[in-house]
Amino acid sequence: MSETSMDKIVSLCKRRGFVFQSSEIYGGLGSVWDYGPLGVELKKNLKDRWWNAMVRERENIEGLDSAILMHPDIWKASGHVDGFTDPLVDCRTCKNRFRADDERIKGVPGEESGQCPACGNKGVLTGARSFNLMFKTFMGPVEESASEIYLRPETAQGIYVNYVNVMQSSRQKLPFGIAQIGKAFRNEITPGNFIFRTREFEQMEMQFFVNPADDKKWFDYWREQRMEFHTSLGINPDKLRFHPHGPGELAHYAKEAEDVEYEFPFGWQEMEGIHNRTDFDLSRHMEHSGKKLEYRDPVSNERFIPYIIETSLGADRLMLAVLADAYAEEEVEGEKRVVLKLHPSVAPIKAGIFPLVKKDGMPELARKVQEELQKAMPVSYDISGSIGKRYRRQDETGTPFCVTIDGESVSAGSVTVRDRDTLKQDRVEIDNLKSYLVDRLL
Amino acid sequence: MSETSMDKIVSLCKRRGFVFQSSEIYGGLGSVWDYGPLGVELKKNLKDRWWNAMVRERENIEGLDSAILMHPDIWKASGHVDGFTDPLVDCRTCKNRFRADDERIKGVPGEESGQCPACGNKGVLTGARSFNLMFKTFMGPVEESASEIYLRPETAQGIYVNYVNVMQSSRQKLPFGIAQIGKAFRNEITPGNFIFRTREFEQMEMQFFVNPADDKKWFDYWREQRMEFHTSLGINPDKLRFHPHGPGELAHYAKEAEDVEYEFPFGWQEMEGIHNRTDFDLSRHMEHSGKKLEYRDPVSNERFIPYIIETSLGADRLMLAVLADAYAEEEVEGEKRVVLKLHPSVAPIKAGIFPLVKKDGMPELARKVQEELQKAMPVSYDISGSIGKRYRRQDETGTPFCVTIDGESVSAGSVTVRDRDTLKQDRVEIDNLKSYLVDRLL
């Protein structure tokens, strides 16, 4: 897939209402995006698939929804206040600002040789200075440093500080996990690639608490489980791969890490990370909060600080991967079509409902079919334009089935159901239509 | 219900994992709360009920998920930068700060008579000064006023600025609505009453765009629809009422407003607001953005700025109302029980699965029943303690059904299903168990 395809995806997203630029009528807000009618459904379906697979279908994982605002000491303990920074250099002449590793900078910033990529002057760049990537705000009515707090840069810490409360109230024992979906914020210097790297984003994280002796076993288990999840969404396995982190790539808290990468139109990039975070986070929170976060094994009476295996997936990245993977241009019946071959379980609309013509009782019957179906699934009624044109509209939005109400529907109570991918049409009794579709949506 | 009941609800919420104080191990963060394993499921079920009722089951309402971070000019246009303030007074002696309308203040702040409620000194209070309730943050690496932005204090504006994009991409015509669930933030001076008034909260808002000539009709329609929704959740109708706003109570943007109030343990309070916001917001955004936000009726060719009927519900308030309404203490078989009579559709766990004893194949069969059921609904396996004790645990968490696997289950393939509210037990074939439960969960 070429660069052009990315443009086409962005264009389709706007045209059909998957994703809009935030605050567009005000000229937009940099690297922040809003999800439109189809986007919110697609994203909700992806989040529900994850929640079901990680929480509802497992008895050793509990859900959590911790707040975005947290006690500021948490970010001291986690290392974010001191270490979550990017090095930046400023041009004293033109006032532009760059990442210190910007390849366009020539010479050494802070010295005579340093040359500004914007104004071209030499010796005008400051040395690299660290800027924290956390969004800062103030709780309470005045901006006093006592009430300075942060928007969380990751959801994980909300899990760690709640781990004893969750374990006790749910009567879990190790090994067990806590899963959470929620927003996080990073004041990125170089966001980009549409919804891939944004300042406000949504994470789907699961933290699995284990005996340190078992960490390798659980790391391998979750590595496999997570890849299985992505292929279960219908993502092409050839576009998925693991990227193990070498010693130089590992985060300060990690003993072992592997990314699940997807081949986006702009190259292979991380979609999800599986990390062995060891006892780093809980040890730091013990130290900073003064609270005991040790675990006592009820059988062996052994005491230890649990190791944590983390699976951290970006909801927006997953959605972009699913869209990119589903996007296709094909020739059908001599006509070009754009089609999103979304897995039926995540498609925003499950069925288009078309009366063949605007008379002979077809619209009325189609409305009845619509009313019956929409109790069970999102559907879309469409009466305007030729059937071919209506198919094209649904193809572009990834709707897996189109139901046409024709003369035989009125006379004999059956409809045609057209499959988005095979283009085959089945004739189905209206009485069986709902179960016919439900069976094909899993 | 007395004050004590509120304490009991808070205590149950912590004990059983519905709600925890945010950052508890660090001493807590004021008026911010985290949702535990049961709370996140209850809240998700309530949000899903709302989403289905407002979006998926209606063809004239589209969903949206706009970002928390928005262009700062939006809050100038909406009136929040200038007008979203609380008047505060400071004590120059003890440095405490109060709302100007604090009943404990004696005399007139700013004058000799003004007396500080904390230190008791006279003539030490400043006059009332306005403090904006929006959380401020900075986008980009430095705190320059050019990049000063706000955390949204309401989700509604995200809908207004996207209204043309949504309408065009979804091919809607007036009247139609846009619905959204999302976080909002207010730097409240006096938050309180558990999750009722918090600094970070979740809104479920729907904005319905209508011809100004039809505003009364649609206001009345949504007023009825919203009350119907609350009673459909099983909330006691005697604890629900409308509170129409008198002329003095109306917000600056509103022509007509009614609250849906619930009788919380701390009194009648607003849970949802239905507002006729007129063309105020779209007119202001037209003016500030310079973009045309008029609507042209495709039939009459009439041009106008749509009026907006808003339904604005607090997800956290709804959850508190549902919990308070469901909470009961009863005597059952000579024993006291605490029970949450939650509507089965929103209960976090749908069924407890109990092997009667730890032998004779019952645990193994119970595990099979659990595995089969948890593909369709959240269930909880419990083998510890007497059956009575296990019933009490599920009663407290609002689980509508308890399934006991006994000798007859092993020999004849049937189980007992105990109803939380009637306490009646049905014997059900294992093969029919899933459909038996599903039928009773709607």
GROMACS .gro file of N, CA, C and O in nm, chain A residues 64 66-67 69-74 157-169 285-286 288-293, chain B residues 10-36 194:
model
  232
   64LEU      N    1  -1.165  -0.210   3.546
   64LEU     CA    2  -1.146  -0.089   3.627
   64LEU      C    3  -1.168   0.032   3.537
   64LEU      O    4  -1.145   0.024   3.416
   66SER      N    5  -1.044   0.400   3.620
   66SER     CA    6  -0.989   0.500   3.710
   66SER      C    7  -0.990   0.637   3.642
   66SER      O    8  -0.995   0.647   3.520
   67ALA      N    9  -0.986   0.741   3.723
   67ALA     CA   10  -1.001   0.876   3.671
   67ALA      C   11  -0.874   0.923   3.598
   67ALA      O   12  -0.764   0.871   3.619
   69LEU      N   13  -0.763   1.234   3.627
   69LEU     CA   14  -0.692   1.316   3.726
   69LEU      C   15  -0.649   1.227   3.843
   69LEU      O   16  -0.730   1.153   3.897
   70MET      N   17  -0.522   1.234   3.879
   70MET     CA   18  -0.469   1.151   3.986
   70MET      C   19  -0.378   1.235   4.076
   70MET      O   20  -0.332   1.342   4.037
   71HIS      N   21  -0.350   1.182   4.193
   71HIS     CA   22  -0.261   1.251   4.286
   71HIS      C   23  -0.124   1.271   4.220
   71HIS      O   24  -0.066   1.178   4.165
   72PRO      N   25  -0.069   1.394   4.226
   72PRO     CA   26   0.056   1.421   4.153
   72PRO      C   27   0.175   1.337   4.199
   72PRO      O   28   0.267   1.312   4.120
   73ASP      N   29   0.173   1.290   4.324
   73ASP     CA   30   0.285   1.207   4.371
   73ASP      C   31   0.297   1.076   4.293
   73ASP      O   32   0.404   1.015   4.288
   74ILE      N   33   0.185   1.033   4.234
   74ILE     CA   34   0.188   0.909   4.154
   74ILE      C   35   0.287   0.923   4.039
   74ILE      O   36   0.360   0.829   4.007
  157GLN      N   37  -0.091   0.343   3.557
  157GLN     CA   38  -0.070   0.378   3.699
  157GLN      C   39  -0.201   0.377   3.778
  157GLN      O   40  -0.201   0.350   3.899
  158GLY      N   41  -0.312   0.406   3.711
  158GLY     CA   42  -0.442   0.399   3.779
  158GLY      C   43  -0.474   0.258   3.824
  158GLY      O   44  -0.545   0.236   3.923
  159ILE      N   45  -0.421   0.161   3.751
  159ILE     CA   46  -0.439   0.020   3.790
  159ILE      C   47  -0.349  -0.013   3.908
  159ILE      O   48  -0.393  -0.074   4.006
  160TYR      N   49  -0.223   0.029   3.903
  160TYR     CA   50  -0.128  -0.008   4.009
  160TYR      C   51  -0.173   0.044   4.145
  160TYR      O   52  -0.168  -0.027   4.244
  161VAL      N   53  -0.217   0.171   4.149
  161VAL     CA   54  -0.253   0.228   4.280
  161VAL      C   55  -0.384   0.170   4.333
  161VAL      O   56  -0.414   0.184   4.451
  162ASN      N   57  -0.462   0.105   4.246
  162ASN     CA   58  -0.587   0.043   4.290
  162ASN      C   59  -0.575  -0.108   4.310
  162ASN      O   60  -0.675  -0.175   4.341
  163TYR      N   61  -0.454  -0.162   4.294
  163TYR     CA   62  -0.445  -0.308   4.284
  163TYR      C   63  -0.489  -0.381   4.412
  163TYR      O   64  -0.562  -0.481   4.406
  164VAL      N   65  -0.458  -0.325   4.528
  164VAL     CA   66  -0.499  -0.390   4.653
  164VAL      C   67  -0.651  -0.380   4.670
  164VAL      O   68  -0.717  -0.480   4.703
  165ASN      N   69  -0.707  -0.263   4.644
  165ASN     CA   70  -0.853  -0.246   4.653
  165ASN      C   71  -0.926  -0.343   4.559
  165ASN      O   72  -1.025  -0.404   4.597
  166VAL      N   73  -0.877  -0.356   4.437
  166VAL     CA   74  -0.942  -0.445   4.342
  166VAL      C   75  -0.929  -0.590   4.387
  166VAL      O   76  -1.026  -0.666   4.389
  167MET      N   77  -0.809  -0.629   4.427
  167MET     CA   78  -0.784  -0.769   4.466
  167MET      C   79  -0.871  -0.807   4.584
  167MET      O   80  -0.933  -0.914   4.585
  168GLN      N   81  -0.878  -0.718   4.683
  168GLN     CA   82  -0.956  -0.751   4.803
  168GLN      C   83  -1.106  -0.754   4.776
  168GLN      O   84  -1.175  -0.846   4.818
  169SER      N   85  -1.156  -0.655   4.705
  169SER     CA   86  -1.301  -0.649   4.686
  169SER      C   87  -1.349  -0.760   4.593
  169SER      O   88  -1.463  -0.804   4.603
  285HIS      N   89   0.568   0.261   4.416
  285HIS     CA   90   0.449   0.311   4.486
  285HIS      C   91   0.453   0.275   4.634
  285HIS      O   92   0.403   0.351   4.717
  286MET      N   93   0.513   0.160   4.669
  286MET     CA   94   0.532   0.126   4.811
  286MET      C   95   0.617   0.231   4.879
  286MET      O   96   0.584   0.284   4.985
  288HIS      N   97   0.691   0.543   4.777
  288HIS     CA   98   0.639   0.681   4.778
  288HIS      C   99   0.512   0.696   4.861
  288HIS      O  100   0.487   0.804   4.914
  289SER      N  101   0.429   0.592   4.867
  289SER     CA  102   0.303   0.606   4.942
  289SER      C  103   0.318   0.560   5.086
  289SER      O  104   0.235   0.594   5.171
  290GLY      N  105   0.422   0.479   5.112
  290GLY     CA  106   0.438   0.423   5.246
  290GLY      C  107   0.341   0.310   5.276
  290GLY      O  108   0.332   0.263   5.389
  291LYS      N  109   0.267   0.266   5.173
  291LYS     CA  110   0.170   0.156   5.193
  291LYS      C  111   0.231   0.022   5.149
  291LYS      O  112   0.308   0.018   5.054
  292LYS      N  113   0.195  -0.084   5.222
  292LYS     CA  114   0.242  -0.218   5.186
  292LYS      C  115   0.170  -0.267   5.062
  292LYS      O  116   0.047  -0.276   5.060
  293LEU      N  117   0.244  -0.299   4.959
  293LEU     CA  118   0.181  -0.352   4.838
  293LEU      C  119   0.232  -0.492   4.808
  293LEU      O  120   0.220  -0.542   4.697
  452VAL      N  121  -2.199   0.420   5.030
  452VAL     CA  122  -2.056   0.447   5.008
  452VAL      C  123  -1.974   0.328   5.059
  452VAL      O  124  -1.881   0.282   4.992
  453SER      N  125  -2.012   0.277   5.174
  453SER     CA  126  -1.939   0.166   5.232
  453SER      C  127  -1.952   0.039   5.146
  453SER      O  128  -1.853  -0.030   5.120
  454LEU      N  129  -2.073   0.011   5.101
  454LEU     CA  130  -2.092  -0.105   5.012
  454LEU      C  131  -2.011  -0.089   4.884
  454LEU      O  132  -1.949  -0.185   4.836
  455CYS      N  133  -2.010   0.033   4.830
  455CYS     CA  134  -1.939   0.059   4.704
  455CYS      C  135  -1.790   0.028   4.718
  455CYS      O  136  -1.729  -0.028   4.627
  456LYS      N  137  -1.732   0.064   4.831
  456LYS     CA  138  -1.589   0.036   4.850
  456LYS      C  139  -1.567  -0.114   4.876
  456LYS      O  140  -1.479  -0.176   4.819
  457ARG      N  141  -1.650  -0.169   4.967
  457ARG     CA  142  -1.631  -0.308   5.011
  457ARG      C  143  -1.643  -0.406   4.894
  457ARG      O  144  -1.564  -0.499   4.883
  458ARG      N  145  -1.740  -0.382   4.807
  458ARG     CA  146  -1.764  -0.478   4.701
  458ARG      C  147  -1.702  -0.436   4.569
  458ARG      O  148  -1.716  -0.505   4.468
  459GLY      N  149  -1.636  -0.321   4.565
  459GLY     CA  150  -1.563  -0.284   4.444
  459GLY      C  151  -1.645  -0.213   4.339
  459GLY      O  152  -1.625  -0.233   4.219
  460PHE      N  153  -1.741  -0.130   4.382
  460PHE     CA  154  -1.810  -0.045   4.285
  460PHE      C  155  -1.730   0.085   4.263
  460PHE      O  156  -1.706   0.123   4.150
  461VAL      N  157  -1.693   0.150   4.372
  461VAL     CA  158  -1.626   0.280   4.362
  461VAL      C  159  -1.518   0.291   4.469
  461VAL      O  160  -1.542   0.258   4.586
  462PHE      N  161  -1.400   0.335   4.428
  462PHE     CA  162  -1.291   0.363   4.522
  462PHE      C  163  -1.254   0.510   4.514
  462PHE      O  164  -1.267   0.572   4.409
  463GLN      N  165  -1.204   0.563   4.625
  463GLN     CA  166  -1.146   0.697   4.623
  463GLN      C  167  -1.025   0.698   4.530
  463GLN      O  168  -0.939   0.610   4.538
  464SER      N  169  -1.017   0.797   4.441
  464SER     CA  170  -0.900   0.807   4.354
  464SER      C  171  -0.773   0.824   4.436
  464SER      O  172  -0.771   0.897   4.535
  465SER      N  173  -0.665   0.756   4.395
  465SER     CA  174  -0.532   0.774   4.456
  465SER      C  175  -0.535   0.750   4.607
  465SER      O  176  -0.463   0.816   4.681
  466GLU      N  177  -0.617   0.656   4.650
  466GLU     CA  178  -0.638   0.633   4.793
  466GLU      C  179  -0.508   0.608   4.868
  466GLU      O  180  -0.488   0.662   4.978
  467ILE      N  181  -0.416   0.529   4.810
  467ILE     CA  182  -0.293   0.499   4.883
  467ILE      C  183  -0.205   0.623   4.900
  467ILE      O  184  -0.113   0.623   4.981
  468TYR      N  185  -0.234   0.729   4.827
  468TYR     CA  186  -0.161   0.854   4.844
  468TYR      C  187  -0.244   0.957   4.923
  468TYR      O  188  -0.220   1.077   4.913
  469GLY      N  189  -0.343   0.908   4.997
  469GLY     CA  190  -0.424   1.000   5.076
  469GLY      C  191  -0.545   1.052   5.001
  469GLY      O  192  -0.623   1.130   5.054
  470GLY      N  193  -0.561   1.009   4.876
  470GLY     CA  194  -0.680   1.047   4.800
  470GLY      C  195  -0.664   1.179   4.726
  470GLY      O  196  -0.582   1.263   4.762
  471LEU      N  197  -0.745   1.193   4.619
  471LEU     CA  198  -0.752   1.319   4.546
  471LEU      C  199  -0.895   1.368   4.560
  471LEU      O  200  -0.990   1.294   4.536
  472GLY      N  201  -0.912   1.494   4.602
  472GLY     CA  202  -1.043   1.545   4.641
  472GLY      C  203  -1.149   1.530   4.534
  472GLY      O  204  -1.132   1.578   4.422
  473SER      N  205  -1.259   1.465   4.569
  473SER     CA  206  -1.375   1.457   4.481
  473SER      C  207  -1.346   1.400   4.344
  473SER      O  208  -1.403   1.443   4.244
  474VAL      N  209  -1.253   1.307   4.339
  474VAL     CA  210  -1.232   1.230   4.217
  474VAL      C  211  -1.243   1.083   4.257
  474VAL      O  212  -1.192   1.043   4.362
  475TRP      N  213  -1.311   1.003   4.178
  475TRP     CA  214  -1.340   0.864   4.214
  475TRP      C  215  -1.303   0.769   4.102
  475TRP      O  216  -1.311   0.804   3.985
  476ASP      N  217  -1.266   0.647   4.140
  476ASP     CA  218  -1.236   0.543   4.043
  476ASP      C  219  -1.344   0.435   4.051
  476ASP      O  220  -1.391   0.402   4.160
  477TYR      N  221  -1.379   0.381   3.937
  477TYR     CA  222  -1.480   0.276   3.933
  477TYR      C  223  -1.413   0.139   3.934
  477TYR      O  224  -1.332   0.109   3.847
  478GLY      N  225  -1.448   0.059   4.035
  478GLY     CA  226  -1.391  -0.074   4.050
  478GLY      C  227  -1.459  -0.177   3.960
  478GLY      O  228  -1.542  -0.141   3.877
  636PHE      N  229  -2.037   1.223   4.741
  636PHE     CA  230  -1.984   1.102   4.676
  636PHE      C  231  -1.970   1.127   4.527
  636PHE      O  232  -1.906   1.227   4.490
   0.00000   0.00000   0.00000
